[in-house]
Tab-separated table of C-alpha atoms in Angstrom:
chain	number	residue	atom	x	y	z
A	1	MET	CA	-23.075	26.254	15.420
A	2	THR	CA	-19.815	26.305	13.515
A	3	ASP	CA	-20.613	23.176	11.166
A	4	SER	CA	-24.270	22.586	10.431
A	5	ILE	CA	-23.531	19.080	9.179
A	6	LEU	CA	-21.679	17.881	12.078
A	7	PHE	CA	-24.290	19.459	14.315
A	8	TRP	CA	-27.331	17.586	12.597
A	9	ASN	CA	-25.349	14.609	12.198
A	10	ASP	CA	-25.014	14.520	16.037
A	11	VAL	CA	-28.934	14.842	16.405
A	12	ALA	CA	-29.642	12.216	13.891
A	13	LEU	CA	-27.318	9.617	15.790
A	14	GLU	CA	-29.169	10.594	18.934
A	15	ALA	CA	-32.532	9.948	17.348
A	16	ASN	CA	-31.026	6.532	16.266
A	17	TRP	CA	-30.271	5.299	19.753
A	18	VAL	CA	-33.470	6.929	21.350
A	19	SER	CA	-35.801	5.198	18.790
A	20	HIS	CA	-34.237	1.755	19.900
A	21	THR	CA	-34.967	2.737	23.548
A	22	ASN	CA	-38.425	4.300	23.701
A	23	GLY	CA	-40.255	1.436	22.377
A	24	LEU	CA	-42.173	3.276	19.442
A	25	GLN	CA	-40.604	1.337	16.515
A	26	GLU	CA	-39.447	4.337	14.634
A	27	GLN	CA	-36.843	3.604	12.007
A	28	THR	CA	-35.638	0.605	14.133
A	29	GLY	CA	-33.243	-2.269	13.241
A	30	PRO	CA	-30.064	-1.940	10.902
A	31	PRO	CA	-31.739	-1.582	7.496
A	32	LEU	CA	-34.269	1.176	8.294
A	33	SER	CA	-32.036	3.132	10.538
A	34	ALA	CA	-29.383	3.261	7.643
A	35	ARG	CA	-32.142	4.217	5.382
A	36	ALA	CA	-33.251	7.084	7.800
A	37	LEU	CA	-29.703	8.306	7.933
A	38	ALA	CA	-29.404	8.312	4.224
A	39	ILE	CA	-32.461	10.495	3.929
A	40	VAL	CA	-31.360	12.843	6.553
A	41	HIS	CA	-27.869	13.302	5.028
A	42	LEU	CA	-29.181	13.433	1.290
A	43	ALA	CA	-31.612	16.227	2.333
A	44	MET	CA	-28.779	18.139	3.988
A	45	HIS	CA	-26.348	17.563	1.242
A	46	ASP	CA	-28.847	18.665	-1.849
A	47	ALA	CA	-29.898	21.871	0.334
A	48	TYR	CA	-26.360	22.796	1.030
A	49	VAL	CA	-25.164	22.238	-2.427
A	50	ALA	CA	-28.144	24.373	-3.831
A	51	ALA	CA	-27.408	27.156	-1.474
A	52	ASP	CA	-23.722	27.202	-1.535
A	53	GLY	CA	-23.129	27.578	-5.389
A	54	ALA	CA	-19.476	27.459	-4.697
A	55	ALA	CA	-19.406	23.922	-3.076
A	56	GLY	CA	-18.692	22.570	-6.508
A	57	TYR	CA	-21.032	19.335	-6.051
A	58	VAL	CA	-24.087	18.120	-7.877
A	59	PRO	CA	-27.329	17.353	-6.252
A	60	TYR	CA	-28.587	13.829	-5.712
A	61	LEU	CA	-32.231	14.521	-6.727
A	62	PRO	CA	-32.848	16.169	-9.945
A	63	GLY	CA	-35.212	18.676	-10.545
A	64	LEU	CA	-35.060	20.692	-7.229
A	65	PRO	CA	-35.776	24.273	-7.311
A	66	ALA	CA	-33.349	26.893	-6.843
A	67	ALA	CA	-32.390	28.318	-3.612
A	68	PRO	CA	-33.968	31.723	-3.006
A	69	ALA	CA	-31.730	34.839	-2.839
A	70	GLY	CA	-29.828	35.349	0.246
A	71	ALA	CA	-30.355	31.871	1.599
A	72	SER	CA	-27.459	30.652	3.877
A	73	ALA	CA	-26.344	26.987	3.319
A	74	SER	CA	-26.294	26.377	6.996
A	75	ALA	CA	-29.938	27.458	7.236
A	76	ALA	CA	-30.810	25.240	4.497
A	77	VAL	CA	-29.174	22.332	5.957
A	78	THR	CA	-31.061	23.098	9.446
A	79	GLY	CA	-34.483	23.282	7.486
A	80	ALA	CA	-33.657	19.879	5.887
A	81	ALA	CA	-32.392	18.138	8.772
A	82	TYR	CA	-35.325	19.252	10.961
A	83	THR	CA	-37.879	18.247	8.481
A	84	ALA	CA	-36.573	14.861	7.542
A	85	LEU	CA	-35.968	14.087	11.254
A	86	SER	CA	-39.368	15.250	12.157
A	87	ALA	CA	-41.028	13.026	9.737
A	88	LEU	CA	-38.991	9.918	10.386
A	89	PHE	CA	-39.030	10.220	14.169
A	90	PRO	CA	-42.217	12.220	15.182
A	91	SER	CA	-42.109	11.065	18.590
A	92	GLN	CA	-38.793	12.939	18.976
A	93	ARG	CA	-40.145	16.245	17.796
A	94	ASN	CA	-39.479	18.059	21.103
A	95	LEU	CA	-35.942	17.071	20.854
A	96	PHE	CA	-35.804	18.526	17.213
A	97	GLU	CA	-37.480	21.651	18.386
A	98	ILE	CA	-34.804	22.169	21.051
A	99	LYS	CA	-31.889	21.661	18.370
A	100	LEU	CA	-33.740	23.872	16.051
A	101	GLY	CA	-33.500	26.673	18.627
A	102	GLN	CA	-29.885	26.064	19.317
A	103	ALA	CA	-29.372	26.375	15.496
A	104	GLY	CA	-30.770	29.665	15.523
A	105	ASN	CA	-31.345	30.455	11.850
A	106	VAL	CA	-35.086	29.664	11.340
A	107	LEU	CA	-35.859	33.115	9.922
A	108	ASP	CA	-33.109	32.723	7.072
A	109	PRO	CA	-34.801	32.043	3.795
A	110	GLY	CA	-32.732	29.059	3.395
A	111	HIS	CA	-34.739	27.295	6.108
A	112	GLU	CA	-37.959	26.916	4.340
A	113	PHE	CA	-35.892	25.968	1.273
A	114	GLY	CA	-34.179	23.235	3.168
A	115	ALA	CA	-37.398	22.015	4.401
A	116	THR	CA	-38.564	21.775	0.560
A	117	VAL	CA	-35.701	19.763	-0.301
A	118	ALA	CA	-36.203	17.278	2.706
A	119	ARG	CA	-39.878	16.802	1.597
A	120	ALA	CA	-38.622	15.987	-1.942
A	121	ILE	CA	-36.121	13.213	-0.579
A	122	LEU	CA	-38.972	11.845	1.555
A	123	GLN	CA	-41.345	11.659	-1.280
A	124	ASP	CA	-38.687	9.965	-3.447
A	125	ARG	CA	-38.391	7.223	-0.863
A	126	GLY	CA	-42.112	7.206	-0.197
A	127	SER	CA	-42.731	3.699	-1.780
A	128	ASP	CA	-39.812	1.832	0.330
A	129	PRO	CA	-41.170	-1.330	1.847
A	130	SER	CA	-41.635	-1.897	5.743
A	131	VAL	CA	-39.831	-4.577	7.674
A	132	SER	CA	-42.835	-6.347	8.453
A	133	ALA	CA	-42.518	-10.370	8.493
A	134	ALA	CA	-46.098	-10.809	7.713
A	135	GLY	CA	-46.423	-13.731	5.505
A	136	TYR	CA	-43.025	-14.979	6.191
A	137	VAL	CA	-42.482	-18.742	7.187
A	138	ALA	CA	-39.254	-19.987	8.584
A	139	SER	CA	-37.757	-22.913	6.766
A	140	PRO	CA	-37.343	-26.177	9.013
A	141	ALA	CA	-34.339	-27.437	6.911
A	142	ARG	CA	-30.970	-27.955	8.489
A	143	GLY	CA	-28.709	-24.994	8.278
A	144	ARG	CA	-31.434	-22.420	8.056
A	145	HIS	CA	-32.288	-19.493	10.225
A	146	ARG	CA	-34.808	-19.982	13.066
A	147	ALA	CA	-35.735	-17.759	15.918
A	148	ASP	CA	-33.335	-17.791	18.808
A	149	PRO	CA	-34.588	-20.753	21.084
A	150	ASP	CA	-33.618	-18.809	24.155
A	151	ASN	CA	-35.843	-15.875	23.017
A	152	PRO	CA	-38.362	-18.032	20.809
A	153	SER	CA	-40.722	-15.018	20.297
A	154	GLN	CA	-38.288	-12.586	18.773
A	155	GLY	CA	-39.723	-12.863	15.455
A	156	TYR	CA	-37.887	-12.302	12.004
A	157	HIS	CA	-36.647	-8.852	11.188
A	158	ALA	CA	-37.155	-7.276	7.593
A	159	PRO	CA	-37.375	-10.688	5.533
A	160	PHE	CA	-38.574	-8.913	2.614
A	161	TYR	CA	-37.029	-5.362	2.789
A	162	GLY	CA	-33.883	-6.218	0.831
A	163	ALA	CA	-35.552	-7.802	-2.161
A	164	LEU	CA	-38.276	-5.142	-2.479
A	165	ALA	CA	-36.330	-1.983	-1.629
A	166	LYS	CA	-34.990	0.322	-4.496
A	167	GLY	CA	-31.367	1.158	-4.211
A	168	PHE	CA	-30.102	4.765	-3.475
A	169	ALA	CA	-27.074	4.746	-5.667
A	170	ILE	CA	-26.562	1.079	-6.629
A	171	THR	CA	-26.937	0.005	-10.154
A	172	ASP	CA	-26.664	-3.714	-9.942
A	173	ARG	CA	-27.162	-6.353	-7.287
A	174	HIS	CA	-24.591	-9.036	-6.316
A	175	GLU	CA	-25.050	-12.641	-5.504
A	176	LEU	CA	-22.931	-13.942	-2.939
A	177	LEU	CA	-21.715	-17.594	-2.715
A	178	ALA	CA	-23.407	-19.562	-0.281
A	179	PRO	CA	-21.922	-20.108	3.154
A	180	PRO	CA	-20.397	-23.713	3.638
A	181	LEU	CA	-22.026	-26.138	5.666
A	182	ASP	CA	-20.301	-29.363	7.102
A	183	THR	CA	-16.970	-28.720	5.295
A	184	PRO	CA	-13.803	-28.687	7.196
A	185	GLU	CA	-13.819	-24.919	7.060
A	186	TYR	CA	-17.178	-24.786	8.744
A	187	ILE	CA	-16.454	-27.393	11.474
A	188	ARG	CA	-13.320	-25.103	12.456
A	189	ALA	CA	-15.564	-22.006	12.603
A	190	LEU	CA	-18.101	-23.928	14.585
A	191	ARG	CA	-15.701	-25.092	17.153
A	192	GLN	CA	-13.977	-21.520	17.457
A	193	VAL	CA	-17.530	-19.960	18.174
A	194	ARG	CA	-18.520	-22.891	20.502
A	195	GLY	CA	-15.696	-22.075	22.629
A	196	VAL	CA	-14.986	-18.265	22.197
A	197	GLY	CA	-18.674	-17.472	21.793
A	198	ILE	CA	-20.384	-19.118	24.919
A	199	ALA	CA	-22.093	-17.269	27.374
A	200	PRO	CA	-19.991	-16.467	30.647
A	201	GLU	CA	-22.001	-18.588	33.156
A	202	LEU	CA	-21.473	-21.536	30.920
A	203	MET	CA	-17.643	-21.217	30.080
A	204	GLY	CA	-16.854	-24.042	32.573
A	205	THR	CA	-18.813	-26.504	30.217
A	206	VAL	CA	-16.442	-25.832	27.171
A	207	PRO	CA	-14.415	-28.951	26.267
A	208	SER	CA	-10.805	-28.656	27.024
A	209	THR	CA	-9.936	-29.141	23.306
A	210	LEU	CA	-11.511	-25.886	22.623
A	211	VAL	CA	-10.151	-22.519	22.855
A	212	GLN	CA	-11.857	-20.352	25.352
A	213	ARG	CA	-12.582	-16.589	25.147
A	214	THR	CA	-10.186	-14.180	26.734
A	215	VAL	CA	-11.358	-11.159	28.873
A	216	ASN	CA	-10.246	-8.944	26.191
A	217	GLN	CA	-12.233	-10.717	23.527
A	218	THR	CA	-15.247	-10.412	25.746
A	219	MET	CA	-14.853	-6.637	25.739
A	220	ILE	CA	-14.365	-6.549	22.029
A	221	GLY	CA	-17.194	-8.397	21.497
A	222	ILE	CA	-19.555	-6.247	23.714
A	223	TYR	CA	-17.983	-3.065	21.913
A	224	TRP	CA	-19.394	-4.395	18.543
A	225	GLY	CA	-22.888	-5.037	20.257
A	226	TYR	CA	-24.589	-2.439	18.000
A	227	ASP	CA	-27.505	-4.514	17.149
A	228	GLY	CA	-30.417	-2.406	18.163
A	229	ALA	CA	-29.799	-2.497	22.053
A	230	ALA	CA	-31.317	0.062	24.138
A	231	GLY	CA	-29.340	3.191	24.730
A	232	LEU	CA	-26.904	2.145	21.861
A	233	GLY	CA	-28.575	1.734	18.418
A	234	THR	CA	-27.539	-0.032	15.360
A	235	PRO	CA	-24.172	-0.353	13.364
A	236	PRO	CA	-24.651	2.774	11.222
A	237	ARG	CA	-24.501	4.858	14.142
A	238	LEU	CA	-21.165	3.546	15.313
A	239	TYR	CA	-19.829	3.979	11.767
A	240	ASN	CA	-21.005	7.632	11.757
A	241	GLN	CA	-19.213	8.053	15.144
A	242	ILE	CA	-16.079	6.796	13.478
A	243	VAL	CA	-16.361	9.006	10.396
A	244	ARG	CA	-16.907	11.939	12.579
A	245	GLN	CA	-13.680	11.506	14.283
A	246	VAL	CA	-12.017	11.091	10.722
A	247	ALA	CA	-13.559	14.272	9.420
A	248	MET	CA	-12.695	16.376	12.348
A	249	ALA	CA	-9.110	15.090	12.344
A	250	GLN	CA	-8.944	16.093	8.643
A	251	GLY	CA	-10.169	19.519	9.286
A	252	ASN	CA	-13.249	19.072	6.541
A	253	THR	CA	-14.797	22.211	5.581
A	254	GLU	CA	-18.699	22.273	6.008
A	255	ALA	CA	-19.015	21.534	2.144
A	256	LYS	CA	-16.765	18.468	2.389
A	257	ASN	CA	-18.895	17.221	5.485
A	258	ALA	CA	-22.052	17.609	3.513
A	259	ARG	CA	-20.504	15.623	0.790
A	260	LEU	CA	-18.653	12.920	2.944
A	261	PHE	CA	-21.844	12.242	5.088
A	262	ALA	CA	-24.037	11.923	2.191
A	263	LEU	CA	-21.679	9.450	0.625
A	264	VAL	CA	-21.228	7.535	3.877
A	265	ASN	CA	-24.913	7.020	4.708
A	266	VAL	CA	-26.023	6.546	1.161
A	267	ALA	CA	-23.267	3.629	1.036
A	268	MET	CA	-24.646	2.129	4.198
A	269	ALA	CA	-28.290	2.537	3.216
A	270	ASP	CA	-27.532	0.447	0.011
A	271	ALA	CA	-25.295	-1.899	2.006
A	272	GLY	CA	-28.534	-2.601	4.213
A	273	ILE	CA	-30.658	-3.355	1.098
A	274	LEU	CA	-28.083	-5.726	-0.349
A	275	ALA	CA	-27.216	-7.328	2.907
A	276	TRP	CA	-30.826	-8.143	3.750
A	277	ASP	CA	-31.755	-9.369	0.293
A	278	GLN	CA	-28.759	-11.857	0.677
A	279	LYS	CA	-29.336	-12.799	4.266
A	280	TYR	CA	-32.854	-14.145	3.301
A	281	ILE	CA	-31.616	-15.800	-0.011
A	282	HIS	CA	-28.922	-17.960	2.089
A	283	ASP	CA	-30.937	-17.874	5.251
A	284	PHE	CA	-27.974	-19.210	7.199
A	285	TRP	CA	-28.608	-20.171	10.865
A	286	ARG	CA	-27.011	-18.474	13.838
A	287	PRO	CA	-24.531	-20.183	16.215
A	288	VAL	CA	-27.232	-20.631	18.897
A	289	VAL	CA	-29.251	-22.798	16.573
A	290	GLY	CA	-26.293	-24.174	14.448
A	291	ILE	CA	-24.223	-25.579	17.606
A	292	ARG	CA	-27.456	-26.791	19.312
A	293	GLU	CA	-28.529	-28.757	16.209
A	294	HIS	CA	-25.104	-29.721	14.637
A	295	ASP	CA	-26.177	-33.299	14.972
A	296	LEU	CA	-28.414	-34.829	12.575
A	297	SER	CA	-30.397	-36.105	15.411
A	298	MET	CA	-31.109	-32.734	16.830
A	299	GLY	CA	-33.537	-29.868	15.328
A	300	LEU	CA	-36.512	-30.311	13.419
A	301	GLY	CA	-35.481	-32.806	10.858
A	302	ILE	CA	-34.607	-35.595	13.341
A	303	GLN	CA	-32.433	-38.560	12.247
A	304	PRO	CA	-32.204	-40.670	15.472
A	305	THR	CA	-28.650	-41.790	16.348
A	306	ASP	CA	-27.061	-43.390	19.512
A	307	ASN	CA	-23.699	-41.606	18.392
A	308	LEU	CA	-24.128	-37.938	19.183
A	309	SER	CA	-21.391	-35.831	17.469
A	310	ASN	CA	-19.015	-34.098	19.898
A	311	ASP	CA	-19.390	-30.886	18.024
A	312	THR	CA	-23.051	-30.626	19.258
A	313	ASP	CA	-24.122	-28.978	22.503
A	314	PRO	CA	-27.836	-29.020	22.962
A	315	VAL	CA	-27.925	-26.517	25.636
A	316	TRP	CA	-25.239	-24.021	24.299
A	317	VAL	CA	-25.994	-20.213	24.955
A	318	PRO	CA	-23.898	-17.445	23.162
A	319	LEU	CA	-22.444	-14.332	24.754
A	320	GLY	CA	-24.847	-12.391	22.697
A	321	ALA	CA	-25.238	-8.826	21.931
A	322	PRO	CA	-25.875	-6.563	25.098
A	323	ALA	CA	-29.509	-5.788	25.437
A	324	THR	CA	-28.893	-2.343	26.870
A	325	ASN	CA	-26.176	0.117	27.031
A	326	SER	CA	-27.169	1.129	30.554
A	327	MET	CA	-25.159	0.509	33.661
A	328	ASN	CA	-28.528	-0.192	35.323
A	329	GLN	CA	-29.011	-3.890	35.088
A	330	ASN	CA	-32.499	-3.406	35.799
A	331	PHE	CA	-33.157	-1.257	33.028
A	332	THR	CA	-35.755	-2.196	30.556
A	333	PRO	CA	-37.415	-0.334	27.488
A	334	GLN	CA	-40.614	1.332	27.627
A	335	ALA	CA	-42.414	-1.340	25.459
A	336	ALA	CA	-42.208	-5.326	25.550
A	337	ASP	CA	-41.544	-5.531	21.775
A	338	VAL	CA	-38.801	-3.027	21.323
A	339	PHE	CA	-36.357	-4.052	18.761
A	340	PRO	CA	-34.587	-6.578	18.994
A	341	PHE	CA	-37.658	-8.331	20.655
A	342	ASN	CA	-35.693	-9.126	24.101
A	343	GLN	CA	-37.163	-10.667	26.906
A	344	ALA	CA	-36.793	-9.798	30.589
A	345	VAL	CA	-35.136	-12.304	32.723
A	346	VAL	CA	-35.023	-12.044	36.552
A	347	GLY	CA	-35.355	-8.427	36.544
A	348	ARG	CA	-32.851	-7.822	33.850
A	349	MET	CA	-32.800	-7.938	29.828
A	350	LYS	CA	-30.611	-10.807	28.827
A	351	ASN	CA	-28.203	-10.654	25.884
A	352	PHE	CA	-29.684	-11.838	22.498
A	353	THR	CA	-29.088	-13.288	19.083
A	354	PRO	CA	-30.238	-11.043	16.381
A	355	PRO	CA	-33.551	-11.850	14.648
A	356	PHE	CA	-32.206	-12.143	11.143
A	357	PRO	CA	-29.921	-14.769	9.435
A	358	ALA	CA	-26.297	-14.660	9.971
A	359	TYR	CA	-24.951	-14.427	6.400
A	360	PRO	CA	-23.629	-11.972	5.262
A	361	SER	CA	-22.603	-10.061	8.307
A	362	GLY	CA	-24.363	-6.607	8.600
A	363	HIS	CA	-21.768	-5.240	10.749
A	364	ALA	CA	-19.197	-6.002	7.966
A	365	THR	CA	-21.252	-4.927	5.219
A	366	PHE	CA	-22.210	-1.578	6.597
A	367	GLY	CA	-18.346	-1.107	7.879
A	368	ALA	CA	-17.031	-1.761	4.663
A	369	ALA	CA	-19.251	0.348	2.721
A	370	ALA	CA	-18.878	3.323	5.150
A	371	LEU	CA	-15.180	3.164	5.616
A	372	HIS	CA	-14.135	2.213	1.960
A	373	ILE	CA	-16.176	5.192	0.980
A	374	THR	CA	-14.348	7.398	3.358
A	375	ARG	CA	-11.104	5.971	2.168
A	376	LEU	CA	-12.230	6.840	-1.537
A	377	PHE	CA	-13.218	10.427	-0.441
A	378	TYR	CA	-9.729	11.118	0.874
A	379	GLY	CA	-7.913	9.566	-2.117
A	380	ILE	CA	-6.530	6.758	-0.090
A	381	ALA	CA	-7.891	4.168	-2.449
A	382	SER	CA	-8.702	4.217	-6.241
A	383	GLY	CA	-10.603	2.058	-8.692
A	384	HIS	CA	-14.053	1.845	-6.969
A	385	ARG	CA	-16.396	-0.855	-8.788
A	386	GLY	CA	-19.725	0.318	-10.334
A	387	ALA	CA	-21.425	3.442	-10.662
A	388	ASP	CA	-23.354	5.524	-8.353
A	389	LYS	CA	-25.153	9.020	-8.375
A	390	LEU	CA	-23.009	10.860	-5.860
A	391	PHE	CA	-19.362	9.664	-6.234
A	392	ASP	CA	-18.996	9.506	-10.034
A	393	LYS	CA	-20.026	13.166	-10.136
């Protein structure tokens, strides 16, 4: 194990996709998976910083005990990561035990110290809300998010999480402008998505006036399908994979990786909180509902008409996010309600529309947070806005 941060980051990313595949609902969905990665990497960061006095960084959590004499930083990281991961993903403890054996430093005094740090971080986040939708009622109003009509039992993911969760580092919340509805800009976007975003089996139904999706665009859409797909996971996993490549290309030291991955994952955890808060404030519908119900005579608030808008398609289905990363088209998770609540169709799981409002984009919010933090870390950009517990120190 040459770099304990990269080693356990890889384990955490494996836990992410496994949790979206085994059906046991541990840290599933984008906001909770971002939270889990932040907890793991904060525990590793604070354990490393305390054990390696030369790192030059300040711990995230105040009041931590001093590292014991002779504690190695890598052993502290191992103890922190193993303890945090085991608490967050208890069904995967066997995997973590194997990785613990590979790390090979469990007898070092730093190991138990790292475990102590992880328990403190977990306690600090112990009051975080769940992603339960209990008590949530979807709005029948035009333009509001409702369940995918092609997957009507998918439910609603984390409607209260963003509003109730405390930030990791943010000191302020930002209200976004409401997305447009029925403006020329909106109509252009609707027509683009209707043509480019349609399911492959329906491409022959696209009006000739609309641009159709190319093969390359199909591949791009599938590439970005980290929406909790079985065997794939969520956007925070994808962005960690990208940052890993940057860190290795830059030749980061272990200390720099402890700092970088803590910054990146805290930024994404806060991005998940803020994005989900705004998602359910604006409650903007997804294309599968917006295109089907564009005409005022469609949807729940019906206004009868004999002149249906040409921009309406009552049977439109999107390409959607891939339900699984498996090449086996008959692959299904071990539980029927695995996030994101897909349904099996003719022996295979169909693509899906995510079970939360469209605006703002989770992918865009997570990506901007992770990659801009990475740019700031390497001094490529300056003038970051607002204070946070890590970067300003």
